[in-house]
PDB file of C-alpha atoms in Angstrom:
ATOM      1  CA  UNK A   8     145.096 -55.469  43.494  1.00 75.00           C
ATOM      2  CA  UNK A   9     146.774 -53.654  46.376  1.00 90.00           C
ATOM      3  CA  UNK A  10     150.092 -51.814  46.123  1.00 94.00           C
ATOM      4  CA  UNK A  11     152.851 -52.431  48.663  1.00 96.00           C
ATOM      5  CA  UNK A  12     155.913 -50.284  49.206  1.00 96.00           C
ATOM      6  CA  UNK A  13     159.188 -49.775  51.007  1.00 97.00           C
ATOM      7  CA  UNK A  14     161.296 -46.657  51.327  1.00 97.00           C
ATOM      8  CA  UNK A  15     165.042 -46.745  50.746  1.00 96.00           C
ATOM      9  CA  UNK A  16     167.752 -44.072  50.984  1.00 96.00           C
ATOM     10  CA  UNK A  17     169.891 -43.408  47.907  1.00 95.00           C
ATOM     11  CA  UNK A  18     172.425 -40.878  46.579  1.00 94.00           C
ATOM     12  CA  UNK A  19     169.500 -39.074  44.892  1.00 94.00           C
ATOM     13  CA  UNK A  20     167.261 -38.934  47.971  1.00 93.00           C
ATOM     14  CA  UNK A  21     164.836 -41.313  49.599  1.00 95.00           C
ATOM     15  CA  UNK A  22     163.075 -43.505  47.044  1.00 96.00           C
ATOM     16  CA  UNK A  23     159.723 -45.226  47.465  1.00 95.00           C
ATOM     17  CA  UNK A  24     159.660 -48.604  45.737  1.00 97.00           C
ATOM     18  CA  UNK A  25     156.129 -49.768  44.928  1.00 96.00           C
ATOM     19  CA  UNK A  26     154.957 -53.211  43.808  1.00 96.00           C
ATOM     20  CA  UNK A  27     151.694 -54.663  42.658  1.00 95.00           C
ATOM     21  CA  UNK A  28     151.650 -58.420  42.942  1.00 92.00           C
ATOM     22  CA  UNK A  29     155.037 -59.813  41.973  1.00 95.00           C
ATOM     23  CA  UNK A  30     156.109 -56.863  39.792  1.00 96.00           C
ATOM     24  CA  UNK A  31     157.598 -53.430  40.396  1.00 97.00           C
ATOM     25  CA  UNK A  32     154.998 -50.739  39.671  1.00 96.00           C
ATOM     26  CA  UNK A  33     156.852 -47.543  40.605  1.00 95.00           C
ATOM     27  CA  UNK A  34     159.967 -45.881  41.932  1.00 96.00           C
ATOM     28  CA  UNK A  35     158.896 -42.548  43.362  1.00 93.00           C
ATOM     29  CA  UNK A  36     161.136 -39.618  44.229  1.00 92.00           C
ATOM     30  CA  UNK A  37     161.403 -38.111  47.690  1.00 89.00           C
ATOM     31  CA  UNK A  38     159.493 -34.969  46.689  1.00 85.00           C
ATOM     32  CA  UNK A  39     157.429 -36.518  43.913  1.00 79.00           C
ATOM     33  CA  UNK A  40     154.181 -34.785  43.013  1.00 82.00           C
ATOM     34  CA  UNK A  41     151.297 -37.049  44.059  1.00 78.00           C
ATOM     35  CA  UNK A  42     149.597 -36.485  40.702  1.00 79.00           C
ATOM     36  CA  UNK A  43     152.613 -37.570  38.592  1.00 81.00           C
ATOM     37  CA  UNK A  44     152.082 -41.308  39.156  1.00 89.00           C
ATOM     38  CA  UNK A  45     148.613 -42.303  40.246  1.00 84.00           C
ATOM     39  CA  UNK A  46     148.523 -45.424  42.371  1.00 87.00           C
ATOM     40  CA  UNK A  47     145.850 -47.080  44.427  1.00 84.00           C
ATOM     41  CA  UNK A  48     145.881 -47.742  48.142  1.00 88.00           C
ATOM     42  CA  UNK A  49     149.358 -48.630  49.397  1.00 91.00           C
ATOM     43  CA  UNK A  50     150.650 -50.337  52.507  1.00 94.00           C
ATOM     44  CA  UNK A  51     154.202 -50.893  53.682  1.00 96.00           C
ATOM     45  CA  UNK A  52     155.534 -54.429  53.212  1.00 93.00           C
ATOM     46  CA  UNK A  53     159.180 -55.117  54.043  1.00 92.00           C
ATOM     47  CA  UNK A  54     158.731 -58.775  53.091  1.00 93.00           C
ATOM     48  CA  UNK A  55     157.887 -58.211  49.410  1.00 95.00           C
ATOM     49  CA  UNK A  56     160.400 -60.232  47.383  1.00 96.00           C
ATOM     50  CA  UNK A  57     160.248 -57.948  44.349  1.00 97.00           C
ATOM     51  CA  UNK A  58     160.800 -54.841  46.469  1.00 97.00           C
ATOM     52  CA  UNK A  59     163.747 -56.405  48.289  1.00 97.00           C
ATOM     53  CA  UNK A  60     165.270 -57.503  44.972  1.00 98.00           C
ATOM     54  CA  UNK A  61     164.740 -54.034  43.494  1.00 98.00           C
ATOM     55  CA  UNK A  62     166.458 -52.478  46.523  1.00 98.00           C
ATOM     56  CA  UNK A  63     169.371 -54.912  46.126  1.00 98.00           C
ATOM     57  CA  UNK A  64     169.759 -54.105  42.432  1.00 98.00           C
ATOM     58  CA  UNK A  65     169.536 -50.362  43.073  1.00 97.00           C
ATOM     59  CA  UNK A  66     172.322 -50.664  45.677  1.00 97.00           C
ATOM     60  CA  UNK A  67     174.465 -52.415  43.069  1.00 97.00           C
ATOM     61  CA  UNK A  68     173.621 -49.767  40.455  1.00 97.00           C
ATOM     62  CA  UNK A  69     174.569 -46.924  42.794  1.00 96.00           C
ATOM     63  CA  UNK A  70     177.761 -48.790  43.738  1.00 95.00           C
ATOM     64  CA  UNK A  71     178.671 -48.944  40.039  1.00 93.00           C
ATOM     65  CA  UNK A  72     178.473 -52.739  39.767  1.00 95.00           C
ATOM     66  CA  UNK A  73     175.142 -53.111  37.929  1.00 95.00           C
ATOM     67  CA  UNK A  74     174.338 -51.698  34.510  1.00 95.00           C
ATOM     68  CA  UNK A  75     171.164 -53.604  33.633  1.00 95.00           C
ATOM     69  CA  UNK A  76     168.218 -54.254  35.943  1.00 97.00           C
ATOM     70  CA  UNK A  77     166.345 -57.542  36.003  1.00 96.00           C
ATOM     71  CA  UNK A  78     163.086 -57.232  37.913  1.00 97.00           C
ATOM     72  CA  UNK A  79     159.551 -57.781  36.585  1.00 97.00           C
ATOM     73  CA  UNK A  80     157.864 -54.484  35.712  1.00 97.00           C
ATOM     74  CA  UNK A  81     154.197 -53.505  35.799  1.00 94.00           C
ATOM     75  CA  UNK A  82     153.790 -50.296  33.785  1.00 92.00           C
ATOM     76  CA  UNK A  83     150.339 -48.774  34.249  1.00 91.00           C
ATOM     77  CA  UNK A  84     149.572 -46.114  31.657  1.00 92.00           C
ATOM     78  CA  UNK A  85     148.139 -45.469  28.235  1.00 94.00           C
ATOM     79  CA  UNK A  86     149.235 -47.515  25.232  1.00 95.00           C
ATOM     80  CA  UNK A  87     151.313 -44.549  24.015  1.00 96.00           C
ATOM     81  CA  UNK A  88     152.965 -44.052  27.409  1.00 96.00           C
ATOM     82  CA  UNK A  89     153.821 -47.731  27.588  1.00 95.00           C
ATOM     83  CA  UNK A  90     155.422 -47.547  24.114  1.00 96.00           C
ATOM     84  CA  UNK A  91     157.603 -44.673  25.301  1.00 96.00           C
ATOM     85  CA  UNK A  92     158.512 -46.436  28.548  1.00 96.00           C
ATOM     86  CA  UNK A  93     159.458 -49.629  26.676  1.00 96.00           C
ATOM     87  CA  UNK A  94     161.662 -47.497  24.408  1.00 97.00           C
ATOM     88  CA  UNK A  95     163.406 -46.088  27.497  1.00 96.00           C
ATOM     89  CA  UNK A  96     164.364 -49.642  28.458  1.00 97.00           C
ATOM     90  CA  UNK A  97     166.382 -49.918  25.218  1.00 96.00           C
ATOM     91  CA  UNK A  98     168.714 -46.986  26.010  1.00 96.00           C
ATOM     92  CA  UNK A  99     172.032 -48.548  27.026  1.00 95.00           C
ATOM     93  CA  UNK A 100     173.785 -47.669  30.269  1.00 95.00           C
ATOM     94  CA  UNK A 101     176.070 -44.682  29.769  1.00 93.00           C
ATOM     95  CA  UNK A 102     174.271 -43.373  26.662  1.00 94.00           C
ATOM     96  CA  UNK A 103     171.617 -40.752  26.045  1.00 93.00           C
ATOM     97  CA  UNK A 104     168.818 -40.231  23.553  1.00 94.00           C
ATOM     98  CA  UNK A 105     166.820 -37.158  22.619  1.00 93.00           C
ATOM     99  CA  UNK A 106     163.044 -36.928  22.814  1.00 94.00           C
ATOM    100  CA  UNK A 107     163.033 -36.818  18.998  1.00 94.00           C
ATOM    101  CA  UNK A 108     165.037 -40.023  18.771  1.00 95.00           C
ATOM    102  CA  UNK A 109     162.564 -41.765  21.076  1.00 96.00           C
ATOM    103  CA  UNK A 110     159.659 -40.434  18.970  1.00 96.00           C
ATOM    104  CA  UNK A 111     161.262 -41.826  15.806  1.00 97.00           C
ATOM    105  CA  UNK A 112     162.052 -45.131  17.536  1.00 96.00           C
ATOM    106  CA  UNK A 113     158.390 -45.715  18.368  1.00 96.00           C
ATOM    107  CA  UNK A 114     157.342 -44.752  14.837  1.00 96.00           C
ATOM    108  CA  UNK A 115     155.798 -41.378  15.737  1.00 95.00           C
ATOM    109  CA  UNK A 116     158.377 -38.787  14.666  1.00 95.00           C
ATOM    110  CA  UNK A 117     156.015 -35.829  15.126  1.00 95.00           C
ATOM    111  CA  UNK A 118     155.158 -36.787  18.719  1.00 94.00           C
ATOM    112  CA  UNK A 119     158.228 -35.226  20.360  1.00 94.00           C
ATOM    113  CA  UNK A 120     156.242 -33.226  22.928  1.00 93.00           C
ATOM    114  CA  UNK A 121     154.010 -36.206  23.709  1.00 95.00           C
ATOM    115  CA  UNK A 122     157.133 -38.303  24.242  1.00 95.00           C
ATOM    116  CA  UNK A 123     158.364 -35.654  26.678  1.00 92.00           C
ATOM    117  CA  UNK A 124     155.064 -35.746  28.548  1.00 93.00           C
ATOM    118  CA  UNK A 125     155.085 -39.553  28.719  1.00 95.00           C
ATOM    119  CA  UNK A 126     158.707 -39.466  29.869  1.00 93.00           C
ATOM    120  CA  UNK A 127     157.669 -37.152  32.704  1.00 91.00           C
ATOM    121  CA  UNK A 128     154.994 -39.637  33.808  1.00 93.00           C
ATOM    122  CA  UNK A 129     157.365 -42.633  33.789  1.00 94.00           C
ATOM    123  CA  UNK A 130     156.408 -44.499  36.966  1.00 94.00           C
ATOM    124  CA  UNK A 131     159.548 -46.624  37.160  1.00 96.00           C
ATOM    125  CA  UNK A 132     162.321 -44.034  37.201  1.00 94.00           C
ATOM    126  CA  UNK A 133     165.965 -45.145  37.112  1.00 96.00           C
ATOM    127  CA  UNK A 134     165.124 -48.684  35.916  1.00 97.00           C
ATOM    128  CA  UNK A 135     163.212 -47.291  32.909  1.00 96.00           C
ATOM    129  CA  UNK A 136     165.977 -44.712  32.474  1.00 95.00           C
ATOM    130  CA  UNK A 137     164.149 -41.471  31.700  1.00 93.00           C
ATOM    131  CA  UNK A 138     167.224 -39.685  33.077  1.00 93.00           C
ATOM    132  CA  UNK A 139     169.016 -40.742  29.864  1.00 93.00           C
ATOM    133  CA  UNK A 140     166.669 -38.607  27.733  1.00 93.00           C
ATOM    134  CA  UNK A 141     167.900 -35.105  26.979  1.00 88.00           C
ATOM    135  CA  UNK A 142     166.905 -32.172  24.794  1.00 84.00           C
ATOM    136  CA  UNK A 143     167.780 -32.089  21.080  1.00 82.00           C
ATOM    137  CA  UNK A 144     170.614 -29.624  21.682  1.00 78.00           C
ATOM    138  CA  UNK A 145     172.106 -31.687  24.501  1.00 79.00           C
ATOM    139  CA  UNK A 146     170.601 -29.709  27.366  1.00 79.00           C
ATOM    140  CA  UNK A 147     169.254 -31.340  30.480  1.00 81.00           C
ATOM    141  CA  UNK A 148     165.514 -30.867  30.612  1.00 80.00           C
ATOM    142  CA  UNK A 149     162.923 -31.267  33.346  1.00 78.00           C
ATOM    143  CA  UNK A 150     163.081 -34.361  35.504  1.00 83.00           C
ATOM    144  CA  UNK A 151     160.665 -35.604  38.164  1.00 84.00           C
ATOM    145  CA  UNK A 152     163.519 -36.196  40.604  1.00 82.00           C
ATOM    146  CA  UNK A 153     164.984 -32.753  39.906  1.00 81.00           C
ATOM    147  CA  UNK A 154     167.856 -31.800  37.617  1.00 87.00           C
ATOM    148  CA  UNK A 155     170.406 -32.482  40.366  1.00 89.00           C
ATOM    149  CA  UNK A 156     169.216 -36.115  40.520  1.00 91.00           C
ATOM    150  CA  UNK A 157     169.362 -36.372  36.716  1.00 91.00           C
ATOM    151  CA  UNK A 158     172.906 -34.985  36.708  1.00 91.00           C
ATOM    152  CA  UNK A 159     173.897 -37.409  39.492  1.00 92.00           C
ATOM    153  CA  UNK A 160     172.525 -40.423  37.621  1.00 94.00           C
ATOM    154  CA  UNK A 161     174.178 -39.402  34.356  1.00 93.00           C
ATOM    155  CA  UNK A 162     177.488 -38.785  36.126  1.00 92.00           C
ATOM    156  CA  UNK A 163     177.231 -42.165  37.865  1.00 92.00           C
ATOM    157  CA  UNK A 164     176.948 -43.738  34.418  1.00 93.00           C
ATOM    158  CA  UNK A 165     180.012 -41.803  33.266  1.00 91.00           C
ATOM    159  CA  UNK A 166     178.188 -39.376  31.013  1.00 86.00           C
ATOM    160  CA  UNK A 167     179.987 -36.038  30.778  1.00 73.00           C
ATOM    161  CA  UNK A 168     177.660 -33.124  31.325  1.00 62.00           C
ATOM    162  CA  UNK A 169     178.376 -29.507  30.491  1.00 54.00           C
ATOM    163  CA  UNK A 170     181.889 -29.826  29.092  1.00 46.00           C
ATOM    164  CA  UNK A 171     180.954 -31.759  25.956  1.00 47.00           C
ATOM    165  CA  UNK A 172     177.431 -30.865  24.779  1.00 47.00           C
ATOM    166  CA  UNK A 173     177.809 -32.349  21.274  1.00 49.00           C
ATOM    167  CA  UNK A 174     178.922 -35.703  22.662  1.00 48.00           C
ATOM    168  CA  UNK A 175     176.119 -35.613  25.215  1.00 46.00           C
ATOM    169  CA  UNK A 176     173.606 -34.799  22.487  1.00 47.00           C
ATOM    170  CA  UNK A 177     174.696 -37.709  20.309  1.00 48.00           C
ATOM    171  CA  UNK A 178     174.857 -40.185  23.159  1.00 48.00           C
ATOM    172  CA  UNK A 179     178.594 -40.658  22.815  1.00 46.00           C
ATOM    173  CA  UNK A 180     179.606 -38.742  25.882  1.00 44.00           C
ATOM    174  CA  UNK A 181     183.069 -38.950  27.320  1.00 38.00           C
ATOM    175  CA  UNK A 182     183.253 -41.418  30.219  1.00 36.00           C
ATOM    176  CA  UNK A 183     184.532 -40.150  33.558  1.00 35.00           C
ATOM    177  CA  UNK A 184     184.989 -41.611  36.985  1.00 34.00           C
ATOM    178  CA  UNK A 185     182.399 -40.795  39.614  1.00 35.00           C
ATOM    179  CA  UNK A 186     182.825 -41.278  43.339  1.00 34.00           C
ATOM    180  CA  UNK A 187     179.781 -41.701  45.544  1.00 34.00           C
ATOM    181  CA  UNK A 188     180.562 -41.265  49.199  1.00 33.00           C
ATOM    182  CA  UNK A 189     179.284 -44.365  50.986  1.00 32.00           C
ATOM    183  CA  UNK A 190     180.764 -43.199  54.306  1.00 32.00           C
ATOM    184  CA  UNK A 191     178.218 -40.382  54.379  1.00 31.00           C
ATOM    185  CA  UNK A 192     175.319 -42.821  54.076  1.00 32.00           C
ATOM    186  CA  UNK A 193     174.631 -42.021  50.440  1.00 32.00           C
ATOM    187  CA  UNK A 194     174.112 -45.648  49.517  1.00 31.00           C
ATOM    188  CA  UNK A 195     171.366 -47.665  51.087  1.00 26.00           C
TER     189      UNK A 195
END
């Protein structure tokens, strides 16, 4: 089946939304490595209902009015990767989890590094919130969209960053207001 896509601006750079059939298959970052998410042939399709709905929900998320996405997802990956990506979907808005916590959640406590690798290959960034996964000591770790994008997404969700590492580590970070400048075209 063919992949269709649209490109949309956002506060974290231009995003490429990709669908296969009636489900979202990927959200790719502006400077994404082509090998991170392998997709088939793609063509632009502004009329795709799932892509238009995803764009609408992302606008609401970036505006601070949406905390839970509701679009059909089509994760393409190994069984293990799909387990990790489904676990990401359970992390509530405004909370974080460590790679170790995700490993324990999927019943593979020794697979912390493999969880990190699967997290890095997450094809549906933002909606499957890999940005909510942090290191065991509360540090921000690698992120396909770049650490600035990860920081922006966490701040949007009210997660305090450097000032309260223990709270960040435990997922009980202090909430704070975040302003995204829509006048500068940061929202799409």
